[in-house]
mmCIF file of C-alpha atoms in Angstrom:
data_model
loop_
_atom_site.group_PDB
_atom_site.id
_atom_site.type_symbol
_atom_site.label_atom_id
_atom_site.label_comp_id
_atom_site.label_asym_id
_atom_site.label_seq_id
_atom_site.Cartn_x
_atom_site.Cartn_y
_atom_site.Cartn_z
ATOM 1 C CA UNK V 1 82.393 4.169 -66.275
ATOM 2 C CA UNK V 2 78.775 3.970 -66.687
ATOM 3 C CA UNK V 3 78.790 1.141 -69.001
ATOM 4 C CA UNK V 4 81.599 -0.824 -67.164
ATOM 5 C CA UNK V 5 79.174 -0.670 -63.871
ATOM 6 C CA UNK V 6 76.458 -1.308 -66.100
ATOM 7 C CA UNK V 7 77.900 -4.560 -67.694
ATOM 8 C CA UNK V 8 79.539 -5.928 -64.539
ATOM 9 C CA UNK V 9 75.696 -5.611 -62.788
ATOM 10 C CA UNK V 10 74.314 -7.698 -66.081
ATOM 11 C CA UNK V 11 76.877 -10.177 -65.255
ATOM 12 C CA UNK V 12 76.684 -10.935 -61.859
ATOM 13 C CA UNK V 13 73.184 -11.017 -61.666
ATOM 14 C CA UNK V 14 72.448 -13.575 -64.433
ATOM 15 C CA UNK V 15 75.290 -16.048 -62.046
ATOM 16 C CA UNK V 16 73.377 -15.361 -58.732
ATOM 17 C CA UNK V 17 70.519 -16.778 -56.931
ATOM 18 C CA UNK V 18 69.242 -13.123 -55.617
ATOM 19 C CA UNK V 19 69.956 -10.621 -58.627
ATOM 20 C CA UNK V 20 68.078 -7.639 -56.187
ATOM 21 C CA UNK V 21 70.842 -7.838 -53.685
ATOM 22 C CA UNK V 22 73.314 -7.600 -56.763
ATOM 23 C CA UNK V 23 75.189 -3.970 -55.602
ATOM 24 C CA UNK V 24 78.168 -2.157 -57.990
ATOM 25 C CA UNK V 25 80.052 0.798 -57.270
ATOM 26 C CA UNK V 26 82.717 2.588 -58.356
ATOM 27 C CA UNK V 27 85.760 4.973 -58.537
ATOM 28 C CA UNK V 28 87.257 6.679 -61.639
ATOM 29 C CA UNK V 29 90.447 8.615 -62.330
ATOM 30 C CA UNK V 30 92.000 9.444 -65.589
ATOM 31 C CA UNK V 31 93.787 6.642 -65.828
ATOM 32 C CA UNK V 32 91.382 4.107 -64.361
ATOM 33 C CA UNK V 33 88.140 2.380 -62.803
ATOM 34 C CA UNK V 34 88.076 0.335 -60.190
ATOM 35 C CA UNK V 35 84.937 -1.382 -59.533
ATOM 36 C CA UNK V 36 83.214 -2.959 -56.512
ATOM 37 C CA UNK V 37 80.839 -5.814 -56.297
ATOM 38 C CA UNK V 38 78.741 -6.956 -53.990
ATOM 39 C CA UNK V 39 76.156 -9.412 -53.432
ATOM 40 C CA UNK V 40 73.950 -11.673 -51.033
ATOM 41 C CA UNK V 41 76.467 -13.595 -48.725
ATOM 42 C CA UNK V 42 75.244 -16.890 -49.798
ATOM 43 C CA UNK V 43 75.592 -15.739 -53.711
ATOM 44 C CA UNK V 44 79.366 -15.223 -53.405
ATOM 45 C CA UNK V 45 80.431 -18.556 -54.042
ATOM 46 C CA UNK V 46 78.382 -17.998 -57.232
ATOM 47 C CA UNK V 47 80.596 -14.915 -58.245
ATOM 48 C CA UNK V 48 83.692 -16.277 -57.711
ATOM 49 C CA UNK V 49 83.711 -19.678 -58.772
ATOM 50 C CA UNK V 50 85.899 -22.585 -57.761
ATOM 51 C CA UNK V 51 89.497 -21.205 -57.573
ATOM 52 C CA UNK V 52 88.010 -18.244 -58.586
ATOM 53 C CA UNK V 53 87.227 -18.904 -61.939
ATOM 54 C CA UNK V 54 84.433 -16.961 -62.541
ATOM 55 C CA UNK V 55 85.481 -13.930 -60.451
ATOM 56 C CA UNK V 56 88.641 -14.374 -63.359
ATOM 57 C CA UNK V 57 86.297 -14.862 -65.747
ATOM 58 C CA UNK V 58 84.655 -11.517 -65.236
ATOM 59 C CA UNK V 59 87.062 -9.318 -64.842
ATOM 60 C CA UNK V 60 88.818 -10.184 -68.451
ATOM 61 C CA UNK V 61 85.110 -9.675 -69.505
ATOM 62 C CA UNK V 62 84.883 -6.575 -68.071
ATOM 63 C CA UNK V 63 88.617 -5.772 -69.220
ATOM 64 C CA UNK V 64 87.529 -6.145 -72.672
ATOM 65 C CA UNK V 65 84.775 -3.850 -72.439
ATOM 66 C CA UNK V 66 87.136 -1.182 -71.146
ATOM 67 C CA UNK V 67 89.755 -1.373 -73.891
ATOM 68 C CA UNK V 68 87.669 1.518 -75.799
ATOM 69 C CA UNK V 69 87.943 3.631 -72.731
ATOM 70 C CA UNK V 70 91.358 3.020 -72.602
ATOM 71 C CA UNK V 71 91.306 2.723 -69.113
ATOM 72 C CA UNK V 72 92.765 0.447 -66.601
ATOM 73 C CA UNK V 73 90.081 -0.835 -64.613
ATOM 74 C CA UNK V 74 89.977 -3.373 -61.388
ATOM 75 C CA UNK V 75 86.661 -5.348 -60.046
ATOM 76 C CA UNK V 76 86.893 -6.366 -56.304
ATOM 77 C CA UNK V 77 84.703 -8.530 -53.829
ATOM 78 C CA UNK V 78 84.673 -7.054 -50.974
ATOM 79 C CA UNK V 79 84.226 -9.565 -48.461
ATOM 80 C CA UNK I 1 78.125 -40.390 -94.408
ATOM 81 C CA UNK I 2 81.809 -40.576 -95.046
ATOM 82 C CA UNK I 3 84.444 -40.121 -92.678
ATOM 83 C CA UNK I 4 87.941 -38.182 -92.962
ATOM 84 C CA UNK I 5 91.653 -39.175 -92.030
ATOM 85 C CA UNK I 6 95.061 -36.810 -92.409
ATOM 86 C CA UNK I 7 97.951 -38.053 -94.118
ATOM 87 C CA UNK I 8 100.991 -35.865 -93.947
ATOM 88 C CA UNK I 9 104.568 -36.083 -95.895
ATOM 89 C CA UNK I 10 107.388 -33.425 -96.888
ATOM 90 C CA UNK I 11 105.327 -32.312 -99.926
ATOM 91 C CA UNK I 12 101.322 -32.273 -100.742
ATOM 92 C CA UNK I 13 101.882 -35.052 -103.311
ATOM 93 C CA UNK I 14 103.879 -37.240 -101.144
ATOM 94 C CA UNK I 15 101.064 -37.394 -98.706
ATOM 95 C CA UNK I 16 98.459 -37.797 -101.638
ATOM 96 C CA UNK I 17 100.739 -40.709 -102.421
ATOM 97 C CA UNK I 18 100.730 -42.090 -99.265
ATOM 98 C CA UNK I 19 96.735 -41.622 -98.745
ATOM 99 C CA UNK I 20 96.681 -43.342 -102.408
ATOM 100 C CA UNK I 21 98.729 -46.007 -101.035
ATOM 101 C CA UNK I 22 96.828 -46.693 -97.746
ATOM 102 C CA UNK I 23 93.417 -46.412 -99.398
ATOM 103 C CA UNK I 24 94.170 -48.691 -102.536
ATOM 104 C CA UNK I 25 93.035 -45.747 -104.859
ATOM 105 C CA UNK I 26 95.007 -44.435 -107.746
ATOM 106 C CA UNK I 27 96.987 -40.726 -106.770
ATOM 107 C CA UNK I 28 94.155 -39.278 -108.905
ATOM 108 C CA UNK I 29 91.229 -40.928 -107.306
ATOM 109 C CA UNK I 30 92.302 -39.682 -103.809
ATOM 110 C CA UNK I 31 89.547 -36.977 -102.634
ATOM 111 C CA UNK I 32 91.647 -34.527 -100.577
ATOM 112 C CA UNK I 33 91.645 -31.178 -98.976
ATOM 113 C CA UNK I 34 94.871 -29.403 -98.125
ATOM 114 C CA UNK I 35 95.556 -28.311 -94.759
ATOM 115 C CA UNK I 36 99.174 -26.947 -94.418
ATOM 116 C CA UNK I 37 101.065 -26.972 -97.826
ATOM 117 C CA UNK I 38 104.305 -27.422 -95.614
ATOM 118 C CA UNK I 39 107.230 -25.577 -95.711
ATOM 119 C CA UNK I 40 110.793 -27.670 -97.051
ATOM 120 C CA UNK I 41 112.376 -24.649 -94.878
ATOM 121 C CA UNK I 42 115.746 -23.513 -95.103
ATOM 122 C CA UNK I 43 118.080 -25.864 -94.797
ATOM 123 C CA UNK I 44 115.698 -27.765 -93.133
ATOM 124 C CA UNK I 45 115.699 -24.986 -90.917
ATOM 125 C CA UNK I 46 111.545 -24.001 -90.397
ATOM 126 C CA UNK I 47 110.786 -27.085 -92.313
ATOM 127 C CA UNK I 48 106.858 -28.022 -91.925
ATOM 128 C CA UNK I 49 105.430 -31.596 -93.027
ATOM 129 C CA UNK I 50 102.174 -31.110 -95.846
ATOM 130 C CA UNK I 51 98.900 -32.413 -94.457
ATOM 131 C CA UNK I 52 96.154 -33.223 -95.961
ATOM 132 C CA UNK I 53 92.836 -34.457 -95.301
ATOM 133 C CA UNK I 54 91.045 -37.343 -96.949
ATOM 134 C CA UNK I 55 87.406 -38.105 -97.045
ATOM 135 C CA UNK I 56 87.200 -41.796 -96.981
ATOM 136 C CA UNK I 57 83.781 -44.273 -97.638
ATOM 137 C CA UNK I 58 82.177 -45.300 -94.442
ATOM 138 C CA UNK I 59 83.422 -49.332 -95.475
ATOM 139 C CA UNK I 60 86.960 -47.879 -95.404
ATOM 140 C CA UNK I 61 88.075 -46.936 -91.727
ATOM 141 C CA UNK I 62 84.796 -46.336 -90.134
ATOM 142 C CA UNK I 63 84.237 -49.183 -88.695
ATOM 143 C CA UNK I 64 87.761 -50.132 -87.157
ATOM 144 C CA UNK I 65 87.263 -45.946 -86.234
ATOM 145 C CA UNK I 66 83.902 -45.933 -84.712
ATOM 146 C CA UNK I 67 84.320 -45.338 -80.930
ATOM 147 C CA UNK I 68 81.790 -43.249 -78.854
ATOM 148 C CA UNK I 69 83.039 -40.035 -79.763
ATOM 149 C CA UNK I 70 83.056 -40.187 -83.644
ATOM 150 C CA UNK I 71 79.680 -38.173 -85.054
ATOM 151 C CA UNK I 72 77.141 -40.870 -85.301
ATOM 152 C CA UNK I 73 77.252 -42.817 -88.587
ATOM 153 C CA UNK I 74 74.957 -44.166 -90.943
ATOM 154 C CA UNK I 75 75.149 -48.336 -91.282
ATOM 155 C CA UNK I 76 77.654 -49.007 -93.929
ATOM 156 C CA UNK I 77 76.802 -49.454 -97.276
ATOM 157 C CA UNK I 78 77.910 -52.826 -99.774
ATOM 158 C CA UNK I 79 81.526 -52.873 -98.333
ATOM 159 C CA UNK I 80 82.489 -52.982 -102.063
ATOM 160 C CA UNK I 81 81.466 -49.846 -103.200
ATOM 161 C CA UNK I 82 83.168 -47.674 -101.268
ATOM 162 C CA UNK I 83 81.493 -44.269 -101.594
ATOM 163 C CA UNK I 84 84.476 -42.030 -102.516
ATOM 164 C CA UNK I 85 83.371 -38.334 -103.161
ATOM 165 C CA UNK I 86 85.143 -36.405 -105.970
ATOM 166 C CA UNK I 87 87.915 -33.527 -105.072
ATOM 167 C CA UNK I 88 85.226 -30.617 -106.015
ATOM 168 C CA UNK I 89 82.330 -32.207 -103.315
ATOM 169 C CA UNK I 90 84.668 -31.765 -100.043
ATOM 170 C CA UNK I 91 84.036 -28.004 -100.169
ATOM 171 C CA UNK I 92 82.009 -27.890 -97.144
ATOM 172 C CA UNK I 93 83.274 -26.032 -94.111
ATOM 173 C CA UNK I 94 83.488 -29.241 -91.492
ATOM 174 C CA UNK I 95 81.857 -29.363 -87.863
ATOM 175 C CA UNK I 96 82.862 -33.009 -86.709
ATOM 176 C CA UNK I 97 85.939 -32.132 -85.590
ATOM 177 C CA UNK I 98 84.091 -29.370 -83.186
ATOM 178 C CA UNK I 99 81.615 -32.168 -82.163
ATOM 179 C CA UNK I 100 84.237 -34.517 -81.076
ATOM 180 C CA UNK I 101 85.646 -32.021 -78.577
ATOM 181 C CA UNK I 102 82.858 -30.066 -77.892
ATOM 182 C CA UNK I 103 80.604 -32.820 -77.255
ATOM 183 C CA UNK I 104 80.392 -35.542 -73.760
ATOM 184 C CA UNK I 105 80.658 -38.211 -76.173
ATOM 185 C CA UNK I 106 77.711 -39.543 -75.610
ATOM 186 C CA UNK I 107 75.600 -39.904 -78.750
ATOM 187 C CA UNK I 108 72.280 -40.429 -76.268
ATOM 188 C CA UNK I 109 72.732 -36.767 -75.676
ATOM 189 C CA UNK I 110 73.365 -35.593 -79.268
ATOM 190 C CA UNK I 111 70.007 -37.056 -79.804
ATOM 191 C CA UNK I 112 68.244 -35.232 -77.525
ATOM 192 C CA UNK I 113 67.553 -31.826 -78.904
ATOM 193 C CA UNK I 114 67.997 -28.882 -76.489
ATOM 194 C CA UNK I 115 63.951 -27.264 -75.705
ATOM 195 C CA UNK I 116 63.556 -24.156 -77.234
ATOM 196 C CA UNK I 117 62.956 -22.279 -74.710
ATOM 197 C CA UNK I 118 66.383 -23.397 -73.518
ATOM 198 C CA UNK I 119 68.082 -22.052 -76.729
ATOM 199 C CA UNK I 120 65.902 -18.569 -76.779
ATOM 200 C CA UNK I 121 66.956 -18.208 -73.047
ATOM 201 C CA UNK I 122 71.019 -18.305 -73.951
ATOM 202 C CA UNK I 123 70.476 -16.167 -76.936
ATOM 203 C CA UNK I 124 68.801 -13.368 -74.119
ATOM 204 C CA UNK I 125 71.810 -13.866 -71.944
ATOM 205 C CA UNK I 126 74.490 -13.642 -74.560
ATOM 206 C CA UNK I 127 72.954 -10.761 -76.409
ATOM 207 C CA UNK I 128 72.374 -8.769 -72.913
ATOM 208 C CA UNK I 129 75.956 -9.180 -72.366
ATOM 209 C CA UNK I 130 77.168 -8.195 -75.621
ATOM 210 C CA UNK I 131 75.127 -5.092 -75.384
ATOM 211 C CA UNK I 132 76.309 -4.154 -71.870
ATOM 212 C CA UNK I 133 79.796 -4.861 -73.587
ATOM 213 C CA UNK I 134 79.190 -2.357 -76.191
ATOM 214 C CA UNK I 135 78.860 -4.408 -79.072
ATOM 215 C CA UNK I 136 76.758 -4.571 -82.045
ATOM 216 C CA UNK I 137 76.097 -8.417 -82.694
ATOM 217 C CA UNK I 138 74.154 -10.914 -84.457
ATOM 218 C CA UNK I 139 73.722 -13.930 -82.792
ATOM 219 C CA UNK I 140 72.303 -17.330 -83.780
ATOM 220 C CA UNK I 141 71.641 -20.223 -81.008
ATOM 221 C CA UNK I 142 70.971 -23.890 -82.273
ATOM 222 C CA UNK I 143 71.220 -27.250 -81.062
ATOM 223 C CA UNK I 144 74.418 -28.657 -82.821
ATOM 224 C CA UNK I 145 74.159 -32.088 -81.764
ATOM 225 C CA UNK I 146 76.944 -33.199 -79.005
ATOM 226 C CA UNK I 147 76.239 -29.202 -78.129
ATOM 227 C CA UNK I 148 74.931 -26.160 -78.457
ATOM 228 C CA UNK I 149 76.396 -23.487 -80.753
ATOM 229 C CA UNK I 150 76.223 -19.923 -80.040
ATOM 230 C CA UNK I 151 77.166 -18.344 -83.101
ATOM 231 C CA UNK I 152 78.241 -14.481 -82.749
ATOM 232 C CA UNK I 153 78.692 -12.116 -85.894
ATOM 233 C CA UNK I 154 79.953 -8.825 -83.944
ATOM 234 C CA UNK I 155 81.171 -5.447 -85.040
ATOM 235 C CA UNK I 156 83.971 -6.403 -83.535
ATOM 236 C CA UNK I 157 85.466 -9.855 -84.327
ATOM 237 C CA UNK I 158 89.238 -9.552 -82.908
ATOM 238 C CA UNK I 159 88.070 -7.163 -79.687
ATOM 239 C CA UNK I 160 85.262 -10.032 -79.059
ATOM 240 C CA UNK I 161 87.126 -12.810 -79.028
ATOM 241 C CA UNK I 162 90.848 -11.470 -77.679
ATOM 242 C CA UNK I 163 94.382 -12.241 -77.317
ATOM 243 C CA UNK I 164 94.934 -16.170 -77.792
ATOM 244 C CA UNK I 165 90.648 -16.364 -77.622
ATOM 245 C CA UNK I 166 90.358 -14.910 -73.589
ATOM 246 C CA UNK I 167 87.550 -13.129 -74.008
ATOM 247 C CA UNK I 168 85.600 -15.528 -75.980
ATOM 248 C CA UNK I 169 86.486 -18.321 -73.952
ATOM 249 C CA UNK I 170 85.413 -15.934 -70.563
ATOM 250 C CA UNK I 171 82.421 -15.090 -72.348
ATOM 251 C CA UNK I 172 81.704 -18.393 -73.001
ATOM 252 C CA UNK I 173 82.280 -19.941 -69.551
ATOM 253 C CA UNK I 174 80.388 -17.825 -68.090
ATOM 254 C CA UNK I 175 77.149 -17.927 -70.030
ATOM 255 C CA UNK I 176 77.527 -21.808 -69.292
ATOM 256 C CA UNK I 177 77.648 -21.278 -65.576
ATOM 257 C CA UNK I 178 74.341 -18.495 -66.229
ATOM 258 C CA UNK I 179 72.684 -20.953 -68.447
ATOM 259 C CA UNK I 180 72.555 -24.011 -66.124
ATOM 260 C CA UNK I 181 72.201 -22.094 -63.180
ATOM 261 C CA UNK I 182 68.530 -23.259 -62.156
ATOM 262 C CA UNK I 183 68.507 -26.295 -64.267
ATOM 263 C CA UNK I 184 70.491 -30.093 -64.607
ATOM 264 C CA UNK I 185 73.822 -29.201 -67.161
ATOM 265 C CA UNK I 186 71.846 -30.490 -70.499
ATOM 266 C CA UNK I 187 74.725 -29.486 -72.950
ATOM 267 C CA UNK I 188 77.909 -27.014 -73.344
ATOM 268 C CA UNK I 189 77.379 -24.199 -74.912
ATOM 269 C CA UNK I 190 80.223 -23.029 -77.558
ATOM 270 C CA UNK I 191 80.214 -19.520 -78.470
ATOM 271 C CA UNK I 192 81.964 -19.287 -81.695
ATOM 272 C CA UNK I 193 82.871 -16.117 -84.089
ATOM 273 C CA UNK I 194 83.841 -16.216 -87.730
ATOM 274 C CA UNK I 195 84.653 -19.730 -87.510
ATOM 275 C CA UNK I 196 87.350 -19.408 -85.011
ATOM 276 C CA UNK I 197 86.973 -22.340 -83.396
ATOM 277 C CA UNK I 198 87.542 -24.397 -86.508
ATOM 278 C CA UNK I 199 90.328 -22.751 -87.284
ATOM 279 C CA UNK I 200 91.591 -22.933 -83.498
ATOM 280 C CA UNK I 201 91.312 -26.594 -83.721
ATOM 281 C CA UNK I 202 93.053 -26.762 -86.727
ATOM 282 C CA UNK I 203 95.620 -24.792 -85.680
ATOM 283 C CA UNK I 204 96.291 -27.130 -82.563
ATOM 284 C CA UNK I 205 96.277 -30.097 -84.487
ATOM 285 C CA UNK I 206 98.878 -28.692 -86.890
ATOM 286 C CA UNK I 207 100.811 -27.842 -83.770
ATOM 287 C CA UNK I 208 100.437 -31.293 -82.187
ATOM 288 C CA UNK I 209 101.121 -32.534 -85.168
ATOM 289 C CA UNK I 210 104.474 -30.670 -85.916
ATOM 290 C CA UNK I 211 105.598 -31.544 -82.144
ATOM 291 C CA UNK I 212 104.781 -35.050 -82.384
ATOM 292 C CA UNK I 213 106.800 -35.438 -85.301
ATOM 293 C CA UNK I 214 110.056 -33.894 -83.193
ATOM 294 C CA UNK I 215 109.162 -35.973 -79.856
ATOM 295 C CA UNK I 216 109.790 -39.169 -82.736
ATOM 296 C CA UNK I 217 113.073 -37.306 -84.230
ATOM 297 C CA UNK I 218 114.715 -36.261 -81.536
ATOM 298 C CA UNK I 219 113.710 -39.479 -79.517
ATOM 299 C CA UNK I 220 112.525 -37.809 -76.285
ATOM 300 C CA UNK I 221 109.128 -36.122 -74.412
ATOM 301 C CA UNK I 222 108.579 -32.905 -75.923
ATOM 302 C CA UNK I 223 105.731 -30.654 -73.907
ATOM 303 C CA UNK I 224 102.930 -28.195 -75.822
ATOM 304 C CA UNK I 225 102.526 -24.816 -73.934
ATOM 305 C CA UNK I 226 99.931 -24.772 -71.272
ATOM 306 C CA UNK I 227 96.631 -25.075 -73.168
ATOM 307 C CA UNK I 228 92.887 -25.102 -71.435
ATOM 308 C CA UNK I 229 91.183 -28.176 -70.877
ATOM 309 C CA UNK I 230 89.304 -28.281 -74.486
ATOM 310 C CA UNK I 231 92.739 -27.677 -76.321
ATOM 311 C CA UNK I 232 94.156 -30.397 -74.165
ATOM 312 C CA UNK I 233 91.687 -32.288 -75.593
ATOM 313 C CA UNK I 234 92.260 -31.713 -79.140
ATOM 314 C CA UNK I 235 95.732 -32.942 -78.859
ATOM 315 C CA UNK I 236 95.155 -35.818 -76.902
ATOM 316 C CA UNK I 237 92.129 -37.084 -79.524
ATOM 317 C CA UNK I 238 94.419 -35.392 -82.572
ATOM 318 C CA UNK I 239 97.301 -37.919 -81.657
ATOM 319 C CA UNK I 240 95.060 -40.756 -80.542
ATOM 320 C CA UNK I 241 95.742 -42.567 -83.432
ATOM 321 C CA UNK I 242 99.141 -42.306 -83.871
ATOM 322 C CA UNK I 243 100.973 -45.526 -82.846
ATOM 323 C CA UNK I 244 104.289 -43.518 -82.518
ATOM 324 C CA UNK I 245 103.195 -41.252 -79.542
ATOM 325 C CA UNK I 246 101.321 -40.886 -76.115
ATOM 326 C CA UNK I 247 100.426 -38.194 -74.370
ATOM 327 C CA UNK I 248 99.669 -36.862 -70.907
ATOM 328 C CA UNK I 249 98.947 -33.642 -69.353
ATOM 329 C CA UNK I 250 101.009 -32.726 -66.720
ATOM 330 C CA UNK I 251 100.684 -29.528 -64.147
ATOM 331 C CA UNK I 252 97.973 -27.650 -62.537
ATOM 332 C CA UNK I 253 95.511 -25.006 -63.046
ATOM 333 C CA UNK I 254 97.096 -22.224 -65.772
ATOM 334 C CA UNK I 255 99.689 -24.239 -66.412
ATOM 335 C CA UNK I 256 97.982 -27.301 -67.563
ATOM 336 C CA UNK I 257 99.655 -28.652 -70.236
ATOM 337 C CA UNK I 258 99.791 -31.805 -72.903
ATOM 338 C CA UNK I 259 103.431 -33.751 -72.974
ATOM 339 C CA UNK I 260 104.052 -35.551 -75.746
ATOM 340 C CA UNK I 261 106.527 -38.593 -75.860
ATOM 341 C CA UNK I 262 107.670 -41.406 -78.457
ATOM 342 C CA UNK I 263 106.140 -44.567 -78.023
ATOM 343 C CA UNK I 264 108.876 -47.108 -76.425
#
């Protein structure tokens, strides 16, 4: 899970204005990782894109990653 | 600088023939690559046209063929010497095609070359994210004229670029949004593996090709699957010159998608 945290923080900050307030957490079970992101309120446009295509973008990124894990795994914005 | 046009017939030497024809060469003179050897099918079930590519002198369709988006071209030379290149020359892996739908069309831009620091700063951000990724890459970033190519030799080729090209094309839409984050958009960046998006193109334009043909057959609109906005755009420049067809994209988002339809 380390590594899918790990990439989805390299992501998000190099699309936002305030990479310090860049925050992932996480949640793992045998089967799966789901993922949290969170950043500055005025970044989240950034991170989700128009119609949410970065936000889609990301998450088959991050999907990709986690094919070696084989592991379902989820990324949310929490609003 | 010579240019290139596709000719296409039921069998490699019919099209060669017809290129001859068109060109005013003799059938051995004609300097062509193959691109699909076609497929005569089973009873004419399956059945696939030939294509094959020409290089042709600058004098010969250049000029009639030189709108904006065509790679910028050297003045032509005595318009009676065409400069035909011999079958062995046309080795070389082509890029115009990738420049034509890759690039704003604007040869002012092509001519401006991207600053350095510009292309060290992508090569940062796509090598951190390969390495967060897990992978074990190479990667080369250079100004390619109408843009900038991000060329990625990774450990692995089919995990890095995905089912139908998803991750590349994620990967690739996202470094453009990181890359032009603080500054004015200067020039798309294509990341590219292996040549696959060569062989993407190609791929479409065989498709386009094949579908066009039916639309004229069967005498009615026949629609491509939904295709992103780039592949929409080989299709639409693909079939641009071919008086027999026009075509539009129709529906939204996903689901975008190029429609093509006999000329009336």
């Amino acid at each position: 899970m380390a590594l899918l945290e790990n990439l989805l923080l390299v992501l998000a900050r190099s699309l936002v204005d305030d990479p310090e307030r860049v925050e992932v957490s996480g949640t793992e079970s045998d089967s799966r990782v789901d993922l949290e992101l969170r950043v500055a309120p005025d970044d989240m446009g950034r991170v989700i894109g128009r119609q949410g295509r970065t936000i889609r973008a990301i998450r088959t990124v991050v999907k990709a990653a986690s094919v070696k894990l084989g592991k379902r795994v989820t990324v949310e914005v929490p609003d | 600088m010579t240019d290139e046009r596709e000719f296409y017939a039921a069998t490699v030497d019919e099209a060669v023939e017809k290129a001859a024809d068109e060109l005013d060469l003799s059938v051995d003179e004609v300097p062509y690559r193959v691109l699909d050897e076609g497929n005569t099918g089973f009873l004419g079930i399956g059945a696939r046209d030939a294509r094959i590519v020409v290089e042709v002198g600058e004098t010969q369709e250049a000029a009639e063929e030189d709108a904006p988006l065509a790679v910028p071209s050297e003045p032509a030379e005595g318009a009676d010497q065409p400069e035909i290149e011999r079958p062995e020359s046309i080795a070389t892996p082509e890029r115009p095609a990738l420049s034509e739908v890759y690039g704003n069309g604007s040869s002012e831009s092509e001519q401006n070359e991207a600053p350095q620091e510009l292309l060290d700063e992508i090569k940062e951000l796509v090598d951190s994210i390969l390495v967060a990724m897990g992978f074990e890459a190479r990667i080369e970033v250079y100004d390619a004229g109408g843009f900038i190519a991000a060329d990625v030799a990774p450990d692995n080729t089919a995990l890095f670029i995905g089912q139908k090209g998803e991750t590349i094309d994620a990967l690739q839409y996202l470094v453009n949004v990181a890359a032009f984050k603080e500054r004015p958009f200067f020039k798309r960046v294509v990341l590219d593996a292996e040549g696959y998006r060569q062989r993407r193109v190609e791929a479409i334009q065989g498709m386009a090709h094949r579908t066009a043909r039916r639309a004229i057959r069967e005498r009615r609109t026949v629609e491509l699957p939904p295709m992103n906005s780039s592949e929409r755009r080989v299709v639409h420049l693909f079939l641009s010159d071919n008086p027999k067809v026009t075509t539009e994209s129709e529906g939204s988002g996903d689901n975008r998608r190029v429609k093509i339809s006999p000329t009336t």
